[in-house]
XYZ file of C-alpha atoms in Angstrom:
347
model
C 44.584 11.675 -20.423
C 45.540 8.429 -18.183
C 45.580 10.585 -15.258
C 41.919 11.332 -16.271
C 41.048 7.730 -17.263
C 42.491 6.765 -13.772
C 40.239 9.095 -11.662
C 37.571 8.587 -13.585
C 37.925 4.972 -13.021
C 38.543 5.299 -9.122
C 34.822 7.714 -9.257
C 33.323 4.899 -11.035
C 34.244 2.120 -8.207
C 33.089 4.431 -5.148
C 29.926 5.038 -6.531
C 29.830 1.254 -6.761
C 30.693 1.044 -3.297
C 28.131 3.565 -1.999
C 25.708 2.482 -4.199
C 25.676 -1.326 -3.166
C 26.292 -0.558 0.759
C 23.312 1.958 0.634
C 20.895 -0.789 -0.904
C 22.092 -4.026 1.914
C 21.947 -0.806 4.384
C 18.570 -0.115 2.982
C 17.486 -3.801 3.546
C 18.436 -3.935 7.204
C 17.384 -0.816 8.345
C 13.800 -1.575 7.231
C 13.334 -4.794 8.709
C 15.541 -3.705 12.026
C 14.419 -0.250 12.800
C 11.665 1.855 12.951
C 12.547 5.383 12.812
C 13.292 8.267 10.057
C 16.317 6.197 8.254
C 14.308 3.099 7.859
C 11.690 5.254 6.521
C 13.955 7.237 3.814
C 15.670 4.034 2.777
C 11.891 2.960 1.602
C 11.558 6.096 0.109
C 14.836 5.465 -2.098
C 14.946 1.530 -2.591
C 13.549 2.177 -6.342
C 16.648 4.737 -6.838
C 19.008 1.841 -5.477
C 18.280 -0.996 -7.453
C 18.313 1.237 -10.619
C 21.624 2.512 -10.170
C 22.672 -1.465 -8.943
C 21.303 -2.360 -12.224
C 23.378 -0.050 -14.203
C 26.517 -0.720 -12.712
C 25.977 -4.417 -13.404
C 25.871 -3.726 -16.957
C 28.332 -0.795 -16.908
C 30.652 -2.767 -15.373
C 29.749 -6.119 -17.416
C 30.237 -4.652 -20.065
C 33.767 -3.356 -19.578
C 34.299 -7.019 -18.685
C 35.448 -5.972 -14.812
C 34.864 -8.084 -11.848
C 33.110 -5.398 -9.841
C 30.067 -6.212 -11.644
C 29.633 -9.551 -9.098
C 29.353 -6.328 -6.325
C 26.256 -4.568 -7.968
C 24.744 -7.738 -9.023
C 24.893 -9.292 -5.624
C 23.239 -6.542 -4.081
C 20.337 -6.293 -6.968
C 19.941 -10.491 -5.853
C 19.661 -8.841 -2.215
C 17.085 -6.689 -3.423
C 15.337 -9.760 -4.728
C 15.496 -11.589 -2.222
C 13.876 -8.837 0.618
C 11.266 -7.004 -2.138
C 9.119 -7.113 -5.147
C 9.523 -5.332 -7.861
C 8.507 -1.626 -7.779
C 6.882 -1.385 -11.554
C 4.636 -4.127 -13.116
C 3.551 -5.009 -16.508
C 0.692 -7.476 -16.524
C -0.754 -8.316 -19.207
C -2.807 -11.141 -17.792
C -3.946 -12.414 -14.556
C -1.427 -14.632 -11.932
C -1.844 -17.451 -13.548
C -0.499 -16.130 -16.692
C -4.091 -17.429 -18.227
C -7.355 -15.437 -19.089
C -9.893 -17.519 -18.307
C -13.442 -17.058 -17.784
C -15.659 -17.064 -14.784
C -19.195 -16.774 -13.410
C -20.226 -14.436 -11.209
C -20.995 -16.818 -8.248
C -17.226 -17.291 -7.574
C -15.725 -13.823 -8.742
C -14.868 -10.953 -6.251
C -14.315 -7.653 -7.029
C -13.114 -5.550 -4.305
C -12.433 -1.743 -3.980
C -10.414 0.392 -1.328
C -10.330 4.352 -1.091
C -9.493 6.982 1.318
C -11.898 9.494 0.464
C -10.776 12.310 2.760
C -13.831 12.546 4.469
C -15.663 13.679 0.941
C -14.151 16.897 1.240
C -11.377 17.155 -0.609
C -8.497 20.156 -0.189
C -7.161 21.196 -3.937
C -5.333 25.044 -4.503
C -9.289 26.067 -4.505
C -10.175 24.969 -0.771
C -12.422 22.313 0.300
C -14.722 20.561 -2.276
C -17.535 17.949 -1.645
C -16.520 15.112 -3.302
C -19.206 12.329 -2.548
C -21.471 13.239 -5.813
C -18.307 12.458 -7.926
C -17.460 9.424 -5.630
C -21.161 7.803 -5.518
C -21.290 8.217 -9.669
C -17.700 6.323 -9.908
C -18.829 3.712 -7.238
C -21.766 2.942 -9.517
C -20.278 2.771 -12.723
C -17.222 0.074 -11.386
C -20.062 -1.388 -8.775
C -17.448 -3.869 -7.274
C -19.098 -6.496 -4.784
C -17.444 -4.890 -1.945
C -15.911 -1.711 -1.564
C -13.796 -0.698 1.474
C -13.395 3.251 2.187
C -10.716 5.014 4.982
C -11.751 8.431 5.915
C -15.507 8.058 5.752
C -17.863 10.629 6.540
C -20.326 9.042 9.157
C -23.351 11.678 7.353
C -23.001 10.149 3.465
C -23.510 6.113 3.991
C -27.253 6.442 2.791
C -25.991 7.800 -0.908
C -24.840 4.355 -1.524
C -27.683 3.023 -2.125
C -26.520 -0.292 -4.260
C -25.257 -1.666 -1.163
C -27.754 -3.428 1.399
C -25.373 -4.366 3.855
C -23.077 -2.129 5.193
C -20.821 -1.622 8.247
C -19.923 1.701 9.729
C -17.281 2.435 12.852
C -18.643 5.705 13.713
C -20.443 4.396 16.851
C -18.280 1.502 18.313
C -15.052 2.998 17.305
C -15.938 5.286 20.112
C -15.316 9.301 19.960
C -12.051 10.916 18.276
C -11.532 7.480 15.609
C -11.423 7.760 12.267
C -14.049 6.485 10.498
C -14.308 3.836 8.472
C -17.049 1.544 6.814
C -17.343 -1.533 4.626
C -20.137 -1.719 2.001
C -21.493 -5.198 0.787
C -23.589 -7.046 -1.791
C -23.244 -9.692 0.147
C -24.735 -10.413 3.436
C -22.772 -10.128 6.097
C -22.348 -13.033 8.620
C -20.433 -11.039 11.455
C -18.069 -7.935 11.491
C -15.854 -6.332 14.178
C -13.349 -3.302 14.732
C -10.081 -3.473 16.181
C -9.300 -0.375 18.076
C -5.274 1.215 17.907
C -4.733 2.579 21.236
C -3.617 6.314 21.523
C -4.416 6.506 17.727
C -7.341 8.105 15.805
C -6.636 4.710 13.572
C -8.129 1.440 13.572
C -9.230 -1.292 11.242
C -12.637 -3.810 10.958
C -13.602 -6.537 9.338
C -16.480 -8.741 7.748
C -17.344 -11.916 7.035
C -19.350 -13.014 4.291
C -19.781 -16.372 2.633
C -19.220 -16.874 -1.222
C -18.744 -20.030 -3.179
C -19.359 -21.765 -0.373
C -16.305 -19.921 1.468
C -16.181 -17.966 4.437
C -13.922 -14.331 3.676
C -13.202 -12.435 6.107
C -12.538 -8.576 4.389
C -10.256 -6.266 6.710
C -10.660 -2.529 5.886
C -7.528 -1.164 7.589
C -6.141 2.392 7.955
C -2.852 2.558 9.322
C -1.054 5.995 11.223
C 0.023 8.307 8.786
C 2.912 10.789 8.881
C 0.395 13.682 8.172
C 3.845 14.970 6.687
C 1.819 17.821 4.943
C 0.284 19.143 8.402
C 3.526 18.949 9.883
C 5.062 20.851 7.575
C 2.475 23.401 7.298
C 1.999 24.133 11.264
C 6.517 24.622 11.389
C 7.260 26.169 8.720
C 10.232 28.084 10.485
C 10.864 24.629 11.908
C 9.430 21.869 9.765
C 12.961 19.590 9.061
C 12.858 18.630 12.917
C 9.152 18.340 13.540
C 8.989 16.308 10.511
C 11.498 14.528 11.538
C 9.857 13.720 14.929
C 6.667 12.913 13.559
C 8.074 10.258 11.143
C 9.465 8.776 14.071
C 6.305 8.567 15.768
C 4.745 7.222 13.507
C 7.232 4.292 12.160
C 6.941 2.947 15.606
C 2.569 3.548 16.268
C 2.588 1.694 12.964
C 4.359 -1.528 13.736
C 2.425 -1.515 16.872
C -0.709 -1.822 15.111
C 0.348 -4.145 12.742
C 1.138 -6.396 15.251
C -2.505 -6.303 16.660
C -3.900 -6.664 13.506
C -1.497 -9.364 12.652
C -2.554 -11.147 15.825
C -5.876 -11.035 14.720
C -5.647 -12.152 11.519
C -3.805 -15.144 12.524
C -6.715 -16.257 14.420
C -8.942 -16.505 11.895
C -9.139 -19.576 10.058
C -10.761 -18.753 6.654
C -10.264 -17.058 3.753
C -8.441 -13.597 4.562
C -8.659 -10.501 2.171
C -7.030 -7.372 3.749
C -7.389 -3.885 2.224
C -6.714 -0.134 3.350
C -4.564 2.484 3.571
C -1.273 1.253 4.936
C 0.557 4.931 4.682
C 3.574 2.622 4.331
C 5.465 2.316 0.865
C 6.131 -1.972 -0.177
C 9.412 -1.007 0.994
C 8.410 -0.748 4.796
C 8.360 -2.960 7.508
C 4.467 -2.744 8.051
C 4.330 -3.802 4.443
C 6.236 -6.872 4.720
C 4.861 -8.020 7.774
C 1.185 -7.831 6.872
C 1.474 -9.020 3.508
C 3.253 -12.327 4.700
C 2.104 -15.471 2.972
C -0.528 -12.475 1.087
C -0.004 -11.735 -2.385
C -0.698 -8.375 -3.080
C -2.677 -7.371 -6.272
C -0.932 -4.917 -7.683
C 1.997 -7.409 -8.131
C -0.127 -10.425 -9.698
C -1.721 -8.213 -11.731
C -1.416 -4.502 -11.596
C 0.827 -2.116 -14.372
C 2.679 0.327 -13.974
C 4.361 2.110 -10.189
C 0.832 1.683 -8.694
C 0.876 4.934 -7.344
C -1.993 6.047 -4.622
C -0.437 9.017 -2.949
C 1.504 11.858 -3.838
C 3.673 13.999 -1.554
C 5.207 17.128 -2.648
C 4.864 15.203 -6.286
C 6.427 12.420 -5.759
C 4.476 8.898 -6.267
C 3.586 6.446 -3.339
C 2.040 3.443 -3.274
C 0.357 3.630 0.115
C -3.269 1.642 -0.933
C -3.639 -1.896 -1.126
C -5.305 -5.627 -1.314
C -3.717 -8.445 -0.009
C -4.996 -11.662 -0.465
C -5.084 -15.397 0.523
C -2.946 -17.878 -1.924
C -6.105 -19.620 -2.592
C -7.812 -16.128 -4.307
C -6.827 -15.886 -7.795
C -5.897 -12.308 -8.929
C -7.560 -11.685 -12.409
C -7.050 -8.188 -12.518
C -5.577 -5.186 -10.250
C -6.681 -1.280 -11.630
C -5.514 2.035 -10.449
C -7.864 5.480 -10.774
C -6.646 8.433 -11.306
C -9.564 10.342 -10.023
C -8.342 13.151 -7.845
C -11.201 13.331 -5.168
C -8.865 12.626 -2.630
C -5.656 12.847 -1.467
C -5.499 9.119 -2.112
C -6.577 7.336 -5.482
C -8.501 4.182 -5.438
C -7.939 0.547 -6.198
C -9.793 -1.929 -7.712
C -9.217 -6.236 -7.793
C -10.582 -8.511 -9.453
C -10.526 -12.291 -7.936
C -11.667 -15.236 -7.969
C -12.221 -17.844 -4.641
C -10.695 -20.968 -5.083
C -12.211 -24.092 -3.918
């Protein structure tokens, strides 16, 4: 029986030990690479800091030392990431308060899929389903990935709108902001050697000038991949992931450039294809604060692949935009689910 309590013990401390590397591992890998470890180290940050948690107690609790080990590394977490489940009950500020409608925002992001969603039935037309839930939320602005260049003129609560189908050029993605606002300029940033891009708008409200990025960001198209090599799909997956870590950062660095030269009021939303626990993440939210964390509930989830829950969508704000409220929508439409903030523009 001591012999027992003695390897159990020893089992106990090397799980510890692999536990607390992998999660300081996990934090250096995403900020210092940009390849297929990086990218499964976001994938299983959650996992870490769970089974760091549990040690600290486990071990706390038998009133051993090694406790300090886990507990260091959940401060580590801490220190490089948020949280990966919320429960808000209110908005940042901890306060419901109440607002008019000249200096609220509500902004909405979705990758529709090009309206033509793939389920186990085949390909459906989505944009009669999409149009009826755009009307009933009617945000003031509502950002879409994956547009379908033929279906802008069923969105008819919006006056102003902004479409890339034309100056994104042939073979982009496209992509379109619609407004209630009128728009004082707009723009697209092309990704080079990418079907990707992102674009922008400026409006004024409250007597501030926003600027509202609609960005889509290179995905792994892991499902394609996988799909196309089935006799081969660990390496070509693999290679693909690899790809696209690295395309990614290089766009975020444009857009990052971009953004810094702007001297307003920034809101950036889109499809990131990059979990809170990536590099691209962390880079573009910056000084942001990101809606789901000031006031979302829940894991946030936007994606799922091969059932397990991303959070791939998001809005990223300026420090002077109030979060009142962050919602997630299950609607199924899409691969992706939208999102849905509430805010308010400071003066």
């Amino acid at each position: 029986m001591k012999r027992f309590r003695i390897q159990s013990f020893k089992i106990d401390v090397l799980l510890t030990v692999v536990t607390s590397a992998l999660i300081v591992l996990g934090c250096l890998f995403i900020f210092l690479a940009d390849n297929i470890i990086s990218f499964g180290f976001s994938l299983i940050m959650p996992i870490l800091l769970v089974l760091n948690l549990f040690f600290s107690v486990y071990w706390l609790v038998k009133k051993n030392k090694i406790f300090l080990l886990s507990f260091f590394c959940v401060v580590v977490y801490f220190l490089c990431f948020d949280f990966f489940i919320q429960f808000s009950s209110y908005n940042s500020s901890g306060l419901i308060r109440t607002t008019s409608k000249s200096d609220t925002l509500s902004v909405l992001s979705y990758n529709a899929q090009g309206f033509r969603h793939q389920n186990n039935e085949g390909r459906v037309e989505t944009h009669q389903p999409i149009v009826s839930f755009l009307n009933d939320k009617s945000p003031n602005i509502f950002c879409i990935q994956e547009f379908s260049s033929t279906h802008y003129k069923y969105f008819t609560e919006y006056p102003y709108f902004f479409k890339t189908n034309i100056i994104a050029g042939k073979g982009k993605s496209v992509m379109a902001i619609f407004s209630k606002f009128p728009i004082l300029d707009k723009g697209y940033i092309s990704f080079p050697n990418t079907r990707n891009g992102a674009m922008f708008i400026d409006i004024i409200l409250n007597k501030n000038k926003i600027r509202i990025y609609n960005v889509h960001l290179e995905s792994y198209s892991a499902r394609l991949v996988y799909r196309k090599n089935r006799h081969n799909n660990y390496f070509a997956l693999a290679k693909r992931i690899n790809k696209a870590e690295k395309t990614r950062k290089e766009q975020v660095h444009i857009l990052k450039r971009h953004m810094d030269k702007f001297k307003g009021t920034v809101v950036l939303c889109g499809d990131f294809n990059s979990t809170q626990f990536s590099s691209a993440y962390n880079l573009l939210k910056g000084n942001l604060k990101d809606t789901y964390i000031e006031a979302g509930n829940g894991f946030g989830a936007t994606y799922e692949l091969f059932k397990y829950p991303f959070r791939l969508d998001y809005i990223l704000v300026d420090d002077n935009i109030e979060v009142l409220s962050h919602k997630n929508f299950k609607l199924k439409f899409s691969d992706h689910e939208p999102i849905l903030a509430k805010l308010v523009v400071k003066n």
